[in-house]
mmCIF file of C-alpha atoms and ligand atoms in Angstrom:
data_model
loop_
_atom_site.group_PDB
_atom_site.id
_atom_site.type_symbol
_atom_site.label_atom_id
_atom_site.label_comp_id
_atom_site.label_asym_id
_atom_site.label_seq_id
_atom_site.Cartn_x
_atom_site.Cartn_y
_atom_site.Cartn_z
ATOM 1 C CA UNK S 1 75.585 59.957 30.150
ATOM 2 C CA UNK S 2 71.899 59.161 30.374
ATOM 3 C CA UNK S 3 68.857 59.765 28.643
ATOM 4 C CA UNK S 4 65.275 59.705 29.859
ATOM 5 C CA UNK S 5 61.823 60.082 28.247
ATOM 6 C CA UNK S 6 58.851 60.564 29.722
ATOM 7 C CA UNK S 7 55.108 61.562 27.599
ATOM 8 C CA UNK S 8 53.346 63.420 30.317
ATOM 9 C CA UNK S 9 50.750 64.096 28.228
ATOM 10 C CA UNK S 10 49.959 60.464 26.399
ATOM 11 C CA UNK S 11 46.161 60.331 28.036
ATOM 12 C CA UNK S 12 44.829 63.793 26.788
ATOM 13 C CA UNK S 13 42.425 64.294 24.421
ATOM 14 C CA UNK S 14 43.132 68.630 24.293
ATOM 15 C CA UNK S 15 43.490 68.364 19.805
ATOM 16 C CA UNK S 16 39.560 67.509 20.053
ATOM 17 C CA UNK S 17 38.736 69.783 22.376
ATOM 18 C CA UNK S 18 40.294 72.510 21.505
ATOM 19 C CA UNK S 19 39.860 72.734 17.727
ATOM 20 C CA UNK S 20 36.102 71.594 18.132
ATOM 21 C CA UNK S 21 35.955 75.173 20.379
ATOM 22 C CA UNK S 22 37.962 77.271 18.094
ATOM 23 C CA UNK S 23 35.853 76.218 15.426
ATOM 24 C CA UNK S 24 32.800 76.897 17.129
ATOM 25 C CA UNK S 25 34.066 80.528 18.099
ATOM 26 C CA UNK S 26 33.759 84.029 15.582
ATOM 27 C CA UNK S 27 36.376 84.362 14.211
ATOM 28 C CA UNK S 28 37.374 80.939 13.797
ATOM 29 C CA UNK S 29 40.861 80.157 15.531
ATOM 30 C CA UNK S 30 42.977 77.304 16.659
ATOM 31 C CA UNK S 31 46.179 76.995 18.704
ATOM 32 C CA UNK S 32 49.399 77.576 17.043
ATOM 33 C CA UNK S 33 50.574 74.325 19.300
ATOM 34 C CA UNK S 34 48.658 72.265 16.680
ATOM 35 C CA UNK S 35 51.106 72.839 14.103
ATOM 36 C CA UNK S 36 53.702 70.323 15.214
ATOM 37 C CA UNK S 37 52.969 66.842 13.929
ATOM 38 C CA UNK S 38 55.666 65.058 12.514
ATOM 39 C CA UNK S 39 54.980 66.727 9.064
ATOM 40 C CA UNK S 40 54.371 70.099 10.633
ATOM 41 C CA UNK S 41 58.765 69.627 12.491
ATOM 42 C CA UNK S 42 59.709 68.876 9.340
ATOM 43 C CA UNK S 43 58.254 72.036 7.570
ATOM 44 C CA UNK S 44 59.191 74.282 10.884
ATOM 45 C CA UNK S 45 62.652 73.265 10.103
ATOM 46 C CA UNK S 46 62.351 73.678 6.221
ATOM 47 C CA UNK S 47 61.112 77.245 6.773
ATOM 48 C CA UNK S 48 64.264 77.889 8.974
ATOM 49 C CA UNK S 49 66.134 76.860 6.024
ATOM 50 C CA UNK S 50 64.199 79.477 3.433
ATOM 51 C CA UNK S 51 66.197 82.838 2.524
ATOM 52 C CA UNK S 52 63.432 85.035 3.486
ATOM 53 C CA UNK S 53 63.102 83.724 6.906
ATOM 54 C CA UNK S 54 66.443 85.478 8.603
ATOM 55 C CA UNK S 55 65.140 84.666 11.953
ATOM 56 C CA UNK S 56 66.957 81.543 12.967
ATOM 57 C CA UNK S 57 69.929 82.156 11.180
ATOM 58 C CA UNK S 58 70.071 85.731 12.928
ATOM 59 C CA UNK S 59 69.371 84.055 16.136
ATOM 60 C CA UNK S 60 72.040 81.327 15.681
ATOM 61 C CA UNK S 61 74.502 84.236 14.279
ATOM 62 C CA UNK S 62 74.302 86.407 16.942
ATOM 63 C CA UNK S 63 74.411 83.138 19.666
ATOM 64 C CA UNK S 64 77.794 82.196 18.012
ATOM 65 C CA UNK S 65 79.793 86.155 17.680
ATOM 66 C CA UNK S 66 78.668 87.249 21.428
ATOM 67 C CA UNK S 67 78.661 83.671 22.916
ATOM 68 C CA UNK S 68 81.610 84.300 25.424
ATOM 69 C CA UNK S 69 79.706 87.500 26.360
ATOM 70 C CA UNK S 70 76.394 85.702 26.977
ATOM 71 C CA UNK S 71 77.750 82.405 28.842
ATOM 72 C CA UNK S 72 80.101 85.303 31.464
ATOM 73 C CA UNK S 73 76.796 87.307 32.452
ATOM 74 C CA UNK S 74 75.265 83.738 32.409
ATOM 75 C CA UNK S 75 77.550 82.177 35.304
ATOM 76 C CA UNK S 76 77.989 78.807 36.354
ATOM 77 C CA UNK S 77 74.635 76.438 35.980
ATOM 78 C CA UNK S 78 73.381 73.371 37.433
ATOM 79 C CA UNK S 79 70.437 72.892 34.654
ATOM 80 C CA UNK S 80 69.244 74.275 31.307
ATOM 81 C CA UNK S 81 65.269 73.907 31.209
ATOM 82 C CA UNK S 82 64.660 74.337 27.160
ATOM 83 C CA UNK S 83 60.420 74.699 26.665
ATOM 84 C CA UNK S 84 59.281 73.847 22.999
ATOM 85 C CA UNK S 85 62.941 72.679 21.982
ATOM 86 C CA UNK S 86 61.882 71.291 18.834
ATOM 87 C CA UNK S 87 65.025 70.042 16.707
ATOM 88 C CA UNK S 88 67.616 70.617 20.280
ATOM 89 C CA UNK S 89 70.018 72.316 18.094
ATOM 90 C CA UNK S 90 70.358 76.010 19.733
ATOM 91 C CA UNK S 91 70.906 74.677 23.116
ATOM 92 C CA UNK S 92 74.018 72.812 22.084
ATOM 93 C CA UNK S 93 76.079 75.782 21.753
ATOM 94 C CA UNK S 94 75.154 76.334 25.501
ATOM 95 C CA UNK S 95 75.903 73.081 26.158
ATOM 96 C CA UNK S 96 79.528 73.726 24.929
ATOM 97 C CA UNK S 97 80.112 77.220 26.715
ATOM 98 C CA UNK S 98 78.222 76.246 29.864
ATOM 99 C CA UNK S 99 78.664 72.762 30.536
ATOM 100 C CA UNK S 100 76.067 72.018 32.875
ATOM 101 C CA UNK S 101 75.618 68.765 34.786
ATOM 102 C CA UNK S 102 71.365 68.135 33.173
ATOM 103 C CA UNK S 103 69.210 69.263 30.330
ATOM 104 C CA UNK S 104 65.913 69.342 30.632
ATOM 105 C CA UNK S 105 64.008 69.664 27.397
ATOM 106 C CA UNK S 106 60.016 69.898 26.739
ATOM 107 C CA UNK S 107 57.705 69.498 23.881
ATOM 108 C CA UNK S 108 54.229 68.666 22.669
ATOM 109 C CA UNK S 109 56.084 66.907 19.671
ATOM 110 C CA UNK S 110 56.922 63.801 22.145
ATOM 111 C CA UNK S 111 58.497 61.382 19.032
ATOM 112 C CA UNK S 112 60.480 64.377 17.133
ATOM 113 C CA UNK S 113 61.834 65.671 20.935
ATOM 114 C CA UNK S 114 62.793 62.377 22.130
ATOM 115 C CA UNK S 115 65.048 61.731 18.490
ATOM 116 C CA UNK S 116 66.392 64.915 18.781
ATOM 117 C CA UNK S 117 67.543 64.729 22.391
ATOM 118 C CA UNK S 118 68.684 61.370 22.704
ATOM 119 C CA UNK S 119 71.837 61.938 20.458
ATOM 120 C CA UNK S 120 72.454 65.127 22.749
ATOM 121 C CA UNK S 121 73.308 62.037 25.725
ATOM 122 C CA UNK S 122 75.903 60.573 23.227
ATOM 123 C CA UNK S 123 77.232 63.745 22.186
ATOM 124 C CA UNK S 124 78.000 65.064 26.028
ATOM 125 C CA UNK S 125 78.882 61.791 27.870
ATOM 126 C CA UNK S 126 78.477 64.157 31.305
ATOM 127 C CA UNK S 127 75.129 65.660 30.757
ATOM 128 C CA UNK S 128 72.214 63.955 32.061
ATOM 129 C CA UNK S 129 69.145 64.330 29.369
ATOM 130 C CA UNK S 130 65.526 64.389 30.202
ATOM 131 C CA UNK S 131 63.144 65.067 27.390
ATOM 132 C CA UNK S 132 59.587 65.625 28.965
ATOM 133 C CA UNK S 133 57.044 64.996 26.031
ATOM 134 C CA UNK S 134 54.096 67.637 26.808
ATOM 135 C CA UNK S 135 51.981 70.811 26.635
ATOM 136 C CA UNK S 136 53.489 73.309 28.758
ATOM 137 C CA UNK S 137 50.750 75.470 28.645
ATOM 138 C CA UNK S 138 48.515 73.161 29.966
ATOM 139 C CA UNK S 139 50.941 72.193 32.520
ATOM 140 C CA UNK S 140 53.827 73.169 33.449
ATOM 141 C CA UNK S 141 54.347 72.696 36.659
ATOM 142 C CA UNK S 142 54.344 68.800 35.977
ATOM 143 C CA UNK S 143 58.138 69.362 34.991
ATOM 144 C CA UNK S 144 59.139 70.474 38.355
ATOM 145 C CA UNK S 145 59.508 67.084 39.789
ATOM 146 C CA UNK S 146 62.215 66.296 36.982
ATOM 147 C CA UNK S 147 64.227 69.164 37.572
ATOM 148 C CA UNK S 148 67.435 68.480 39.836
ATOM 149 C CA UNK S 149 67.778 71.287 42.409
ATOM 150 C CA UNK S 150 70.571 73.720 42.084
ATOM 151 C CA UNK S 151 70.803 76.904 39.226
ATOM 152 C CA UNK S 152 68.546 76.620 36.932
ATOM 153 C CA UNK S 153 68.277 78.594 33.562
ATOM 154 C CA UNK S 154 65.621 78.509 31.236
ATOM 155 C CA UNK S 155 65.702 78.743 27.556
ATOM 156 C CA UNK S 156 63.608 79.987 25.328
ATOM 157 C CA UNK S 157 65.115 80.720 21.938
ATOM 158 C CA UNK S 158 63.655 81.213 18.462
ATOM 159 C CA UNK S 159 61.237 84.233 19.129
ATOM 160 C CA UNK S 160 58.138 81.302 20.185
ATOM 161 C CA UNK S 161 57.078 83.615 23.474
ATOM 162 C CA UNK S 162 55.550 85.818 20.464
ATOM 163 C CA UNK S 163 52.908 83.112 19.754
ATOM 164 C CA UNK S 164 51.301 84.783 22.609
ATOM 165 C CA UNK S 165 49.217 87.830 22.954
ATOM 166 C CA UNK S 166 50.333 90.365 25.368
ATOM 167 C CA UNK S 167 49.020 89.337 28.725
ATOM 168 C CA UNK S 168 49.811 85.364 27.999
ATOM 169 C CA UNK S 169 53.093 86.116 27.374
ATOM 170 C CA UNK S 170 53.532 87.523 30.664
ATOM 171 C CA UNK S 171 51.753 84.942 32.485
ATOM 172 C CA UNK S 172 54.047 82.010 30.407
ATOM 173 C CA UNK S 173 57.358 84.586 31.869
ATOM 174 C CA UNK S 174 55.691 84.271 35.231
ATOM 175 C CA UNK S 175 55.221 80.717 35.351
ATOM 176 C CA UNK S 176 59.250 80.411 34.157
ATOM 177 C CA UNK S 177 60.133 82.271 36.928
ATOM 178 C CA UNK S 178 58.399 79.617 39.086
ATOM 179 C CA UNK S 179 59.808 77.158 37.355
ATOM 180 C CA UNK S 180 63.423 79.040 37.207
ATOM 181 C CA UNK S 181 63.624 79.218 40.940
ATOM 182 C CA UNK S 182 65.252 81.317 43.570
ATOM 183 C CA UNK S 183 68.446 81.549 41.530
ATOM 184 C CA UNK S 184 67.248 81.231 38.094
ATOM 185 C CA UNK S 185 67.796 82.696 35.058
ATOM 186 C CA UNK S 186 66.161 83.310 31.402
ATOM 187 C CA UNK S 187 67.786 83.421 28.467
ATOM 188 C CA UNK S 188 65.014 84.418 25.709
ATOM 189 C CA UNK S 189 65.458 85.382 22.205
ATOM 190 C CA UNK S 190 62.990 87.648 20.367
ATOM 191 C CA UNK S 191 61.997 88.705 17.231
ATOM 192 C CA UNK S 192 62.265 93.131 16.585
ATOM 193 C CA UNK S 193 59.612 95.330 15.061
ATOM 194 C CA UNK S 194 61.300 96.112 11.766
ATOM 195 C CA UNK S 195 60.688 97.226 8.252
ATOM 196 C CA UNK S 196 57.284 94.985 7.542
ATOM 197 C CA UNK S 197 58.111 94.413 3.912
ATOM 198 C CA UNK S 198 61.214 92.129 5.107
ATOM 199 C CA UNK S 199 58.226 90.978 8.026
ATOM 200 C CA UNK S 200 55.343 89.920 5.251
ATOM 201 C CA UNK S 201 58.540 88.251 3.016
ATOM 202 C CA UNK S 202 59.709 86.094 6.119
ATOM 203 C CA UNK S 203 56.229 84.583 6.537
ATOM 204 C CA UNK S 204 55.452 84.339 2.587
ATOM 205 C CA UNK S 205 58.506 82.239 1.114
ATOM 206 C CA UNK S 206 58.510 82.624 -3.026
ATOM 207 C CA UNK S 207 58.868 78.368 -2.033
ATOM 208 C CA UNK S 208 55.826 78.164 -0.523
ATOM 209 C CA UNK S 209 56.765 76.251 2.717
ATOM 210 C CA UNK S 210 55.087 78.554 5.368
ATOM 211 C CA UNK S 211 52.186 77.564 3.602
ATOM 212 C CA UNK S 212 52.492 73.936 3.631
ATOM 213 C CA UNK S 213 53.126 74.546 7.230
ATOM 214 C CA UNK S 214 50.072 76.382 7.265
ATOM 215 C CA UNK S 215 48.031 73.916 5.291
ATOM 216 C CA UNK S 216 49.389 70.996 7.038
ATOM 217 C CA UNK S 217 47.153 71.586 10.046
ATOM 218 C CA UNK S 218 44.060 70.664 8.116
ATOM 219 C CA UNK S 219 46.096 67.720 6.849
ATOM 220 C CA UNK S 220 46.260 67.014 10.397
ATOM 221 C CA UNK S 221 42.951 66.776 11.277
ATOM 222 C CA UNK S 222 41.936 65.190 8.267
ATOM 223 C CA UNK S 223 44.121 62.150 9.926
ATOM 224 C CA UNK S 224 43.608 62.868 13.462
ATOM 225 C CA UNK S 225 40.423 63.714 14.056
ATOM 226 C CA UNK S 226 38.253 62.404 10.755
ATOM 227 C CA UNK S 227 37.939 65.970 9.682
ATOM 228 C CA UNK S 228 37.260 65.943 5.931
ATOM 229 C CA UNK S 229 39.040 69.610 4.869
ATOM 230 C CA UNK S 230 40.281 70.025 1.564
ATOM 231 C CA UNK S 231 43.449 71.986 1.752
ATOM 232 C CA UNK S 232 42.934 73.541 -1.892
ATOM 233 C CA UNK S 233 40.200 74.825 -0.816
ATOM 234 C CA UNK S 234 41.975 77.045 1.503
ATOM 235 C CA UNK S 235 44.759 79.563 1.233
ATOM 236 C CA UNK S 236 47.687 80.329 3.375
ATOM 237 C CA UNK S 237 47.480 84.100 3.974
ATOM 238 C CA UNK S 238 49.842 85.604 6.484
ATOM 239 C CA UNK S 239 50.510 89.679 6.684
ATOM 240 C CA UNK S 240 51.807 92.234 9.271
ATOM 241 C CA UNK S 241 49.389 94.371 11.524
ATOM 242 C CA UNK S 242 51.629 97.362 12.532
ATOM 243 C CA UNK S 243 49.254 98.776 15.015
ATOM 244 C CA UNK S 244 49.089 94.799 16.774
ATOM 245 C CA UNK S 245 52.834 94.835 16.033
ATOM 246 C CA UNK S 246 52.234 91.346 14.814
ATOM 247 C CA UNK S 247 52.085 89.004 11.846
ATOM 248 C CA UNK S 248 48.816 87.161 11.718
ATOM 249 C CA UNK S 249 48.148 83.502 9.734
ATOM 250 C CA UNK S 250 45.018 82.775 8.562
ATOM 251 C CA UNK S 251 43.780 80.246 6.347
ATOM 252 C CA UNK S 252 41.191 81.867 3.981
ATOM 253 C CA UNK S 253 38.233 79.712 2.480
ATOM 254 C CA UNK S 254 38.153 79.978 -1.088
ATOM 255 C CA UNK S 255 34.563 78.740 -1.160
ATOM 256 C CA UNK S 256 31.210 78.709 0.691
ATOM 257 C CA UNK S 257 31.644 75.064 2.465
ATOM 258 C CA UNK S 258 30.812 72.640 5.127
ATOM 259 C CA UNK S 259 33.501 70.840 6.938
ATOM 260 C CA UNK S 260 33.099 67.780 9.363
ATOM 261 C CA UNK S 261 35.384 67.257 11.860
ATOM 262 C CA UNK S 262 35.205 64.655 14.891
ATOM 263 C CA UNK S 263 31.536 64.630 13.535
ATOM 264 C CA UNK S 264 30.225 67.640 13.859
ATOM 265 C CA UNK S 265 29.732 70.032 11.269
ATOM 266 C CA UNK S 266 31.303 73.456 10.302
ATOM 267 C CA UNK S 267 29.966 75.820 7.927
ATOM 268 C CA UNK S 268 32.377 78.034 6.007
ATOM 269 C CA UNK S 269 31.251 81.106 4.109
ATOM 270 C CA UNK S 270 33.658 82.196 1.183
ATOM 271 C CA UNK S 271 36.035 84.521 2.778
ATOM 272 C CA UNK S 272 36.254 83.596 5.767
ATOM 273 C CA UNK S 273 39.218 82.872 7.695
ATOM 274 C CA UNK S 274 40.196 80.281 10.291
ATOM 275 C CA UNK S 275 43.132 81.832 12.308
ATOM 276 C CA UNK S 276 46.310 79.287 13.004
ATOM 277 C CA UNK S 277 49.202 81.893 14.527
ATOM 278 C CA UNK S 278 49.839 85.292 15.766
ATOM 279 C CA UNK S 279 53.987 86.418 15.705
ATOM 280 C CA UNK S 280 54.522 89.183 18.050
ATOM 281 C CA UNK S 281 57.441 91.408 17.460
ATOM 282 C CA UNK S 282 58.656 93.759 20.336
ATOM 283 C CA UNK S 283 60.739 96.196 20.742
ATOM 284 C CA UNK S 284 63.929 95.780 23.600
ATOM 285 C CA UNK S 285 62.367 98.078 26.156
ATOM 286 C CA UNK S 286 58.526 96.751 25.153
ATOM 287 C CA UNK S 287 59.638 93.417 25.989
ATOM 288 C CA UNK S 288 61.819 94.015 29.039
ATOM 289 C CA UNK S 289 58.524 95.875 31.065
ATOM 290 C CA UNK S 290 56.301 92.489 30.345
ATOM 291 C CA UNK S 291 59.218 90.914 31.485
ATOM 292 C CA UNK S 292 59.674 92.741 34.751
ATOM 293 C CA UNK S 293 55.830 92.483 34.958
ATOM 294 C CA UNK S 294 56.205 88.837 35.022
ATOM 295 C CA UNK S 295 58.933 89.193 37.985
ATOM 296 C CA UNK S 296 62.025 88.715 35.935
ATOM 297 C CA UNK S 297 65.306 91.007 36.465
ATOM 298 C CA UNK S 298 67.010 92.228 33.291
ATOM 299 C CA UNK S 299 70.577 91.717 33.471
ATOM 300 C CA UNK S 300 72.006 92.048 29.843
ATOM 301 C CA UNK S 301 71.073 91.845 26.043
ATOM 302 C CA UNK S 302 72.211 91.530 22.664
ATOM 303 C CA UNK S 303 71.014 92.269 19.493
ATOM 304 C CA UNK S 304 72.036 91.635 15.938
ATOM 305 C CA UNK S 305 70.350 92.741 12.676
ATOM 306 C CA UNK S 306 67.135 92.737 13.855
ATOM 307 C CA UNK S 307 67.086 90.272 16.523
ATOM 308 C CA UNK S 308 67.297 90.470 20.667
ATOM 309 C CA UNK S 309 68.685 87.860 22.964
ATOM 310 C CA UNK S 310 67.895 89.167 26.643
ATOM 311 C CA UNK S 311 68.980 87.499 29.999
ATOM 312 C CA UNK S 312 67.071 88.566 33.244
ATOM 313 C CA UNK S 313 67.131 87.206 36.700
HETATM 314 C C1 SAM M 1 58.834 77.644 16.503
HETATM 315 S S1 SAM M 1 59.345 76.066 17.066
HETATM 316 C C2 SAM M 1 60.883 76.498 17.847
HETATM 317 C C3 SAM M 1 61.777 75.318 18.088
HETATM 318 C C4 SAM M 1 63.124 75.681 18.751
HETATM 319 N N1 SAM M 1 62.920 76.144 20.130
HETATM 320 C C5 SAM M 1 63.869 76.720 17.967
HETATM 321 O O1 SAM M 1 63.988 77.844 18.435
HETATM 322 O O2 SAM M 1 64.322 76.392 16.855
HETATM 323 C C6 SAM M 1 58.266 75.863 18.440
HETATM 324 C C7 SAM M 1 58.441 74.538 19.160
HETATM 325 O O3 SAM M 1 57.680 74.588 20.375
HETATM 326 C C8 SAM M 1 56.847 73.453 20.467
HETATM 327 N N2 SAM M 1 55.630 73.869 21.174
HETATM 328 C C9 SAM M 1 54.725 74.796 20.755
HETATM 329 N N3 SAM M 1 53.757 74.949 21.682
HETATM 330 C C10 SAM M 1 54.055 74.094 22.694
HETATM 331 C C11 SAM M 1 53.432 73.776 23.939
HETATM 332 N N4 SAM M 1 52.296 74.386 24.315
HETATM 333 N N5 SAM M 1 54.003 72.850 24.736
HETATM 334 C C12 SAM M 1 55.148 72.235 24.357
HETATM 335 N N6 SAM M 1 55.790 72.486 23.191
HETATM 336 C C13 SAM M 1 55.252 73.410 22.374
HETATM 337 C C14 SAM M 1 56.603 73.004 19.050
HETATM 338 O O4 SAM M 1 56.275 71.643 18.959
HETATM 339 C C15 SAM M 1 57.924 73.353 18.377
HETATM 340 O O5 SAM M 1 58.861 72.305 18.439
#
């Protein structure tokens, strides 16, 4: 039916800011959000596509066998919401069982979001798209204003909420809910604590493409902010912290350096690590009390080798 894109976010200047801090700061760190250039969709979607990264492929697996399941607790829908939808494939299968009358989609990947949802207007000549190119952590609240009124639910697939430590998490849950509504719903899929053998393998493909994602950031600034980083002089290195229950990405120096970046300099002793992503994994009842903390309702779940789909009110 229609299609409508909007950048929200086309007059910010946060890439600067932000990495300029996080490379200030001990230990060095910057946003996971940073990741998704162009290049770094591309690679996000190539690491779906690697054997040792079960993840989407679970997700999608168990979306498809309890489907009828999920879309009766569901209910009838005015609007899916989908934050960080990347590629807009998951939500189509909602789409199909749900039929609602608008999609709303988000992302700070304006270009990739607005190619991947515009087909979605073709494909369902009923549903109205909006694709809202933007950070929602920064704001938002600014997508209120192009969500229709009525039952809303908001999806967040693909085990992203465990980019976030602990107590963001559950403030990103609380502002859904706000977003969600009186009626709303969440439908969130999550990533299980599991054997961390098959955890390390997921994030260290024999193909190496969680490290070009890795890498790729510093190919990023290099373009984007004048940054002068030489990626072989870095190393992907990603591992699981039981007692965090998380998998942490680094990118190690391999050498004493100095690094410039939007002109200032950087200093780099041999060893040391610049931190690009933290991967929570919960457990069903772990993530169903920060859920509740946030103000959310449980109301079902599902899981499937490893992986949890939860719905909450
Ligand atoms: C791990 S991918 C998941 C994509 C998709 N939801 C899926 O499950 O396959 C994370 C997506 O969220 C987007 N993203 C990450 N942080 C974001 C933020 N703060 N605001 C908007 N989008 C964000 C990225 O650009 C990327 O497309």
């Amino acid at each position: 039916m229609t299609f409508t894109f909007k950048n929200l976010s086309a007059d910010r200047d946060d890439l600067r800011v932000d990495v300029l801090t996080g490379l200030a700061a001990s230990p060095k760190s910057i946003p996971p959000k940073y990741f998704y250039d162009e290049a770094g969709c591309r690679l996000f979607e190539a690491i779906c596509a690697q054997p040792e990264y079960v993840l989407c492929r679970t997700e999608q697996a168990l979306m498809r066998s309890r489907l009828p399941d999920i879309a009766a607790a569901i209910g009838a829908v005015d609007c899916i919401v989908e934050p960080g939808a990347g590629d807009c494939v998951k939500v189509r299968r909602l789409l199909d069982a749900l039929h609602p009358g608008q999609l709303v989609v988000m992302d700070i990947a304006g270009a990739p979001l607005a190619a991947a949802a515009e087909p979605l207007s073709r494909d369902y000549p009923d549903l109205a798209v909006t694709a809202l190119g933007m950070d929602f952590l920064h704001d938002l609240e600014a997508a209120a204003p192009h969500l229709p009124a009525g039952r809303r639910l908001i999806y967040y697939p693909g085990s992203s909420i465990g980019n976030f430590p602990p107590d963001a998490a559950t403030a990103l849950l609380a502002r859904f809910r706000r977003l969600a509504g009186a009626d709303g719903q969440l439908l969130i899929g999550f990533d299980l604590k599991k054997d961390p053998q098959r955890l390390h393998a997921a994030y260290n493909d024999a193909a190496g493409v969680t490290a070009a994602f890795n890498l790729n950031l510093l190919v990023r600034l290099n373009r984007e902010l004048g940054a002068d980083f030489d990626p072989a002089r870095f190393s992907h290195y990603a591992f699981y912290n039981p007692v965090a229950g998380r998998i942490e990405m680094h990118l190690v120096s391999l050498a004493e350096q100095d690094v410039s970046v939007a002109g200032e300099r950087f200093h780099f002793a041999l060893g040391e690590t610049l931190h690009t992503e933290h991967s929570y994994k919960f457990r069903c009842d772990e993530f169903s009390t920060m859920a509740r903390n946030a103000g959310w309702q449980w109301s079902a779940e599902w899981t499937q080798d490893g992986f949890a789909v939860q719905l909450y009110r």
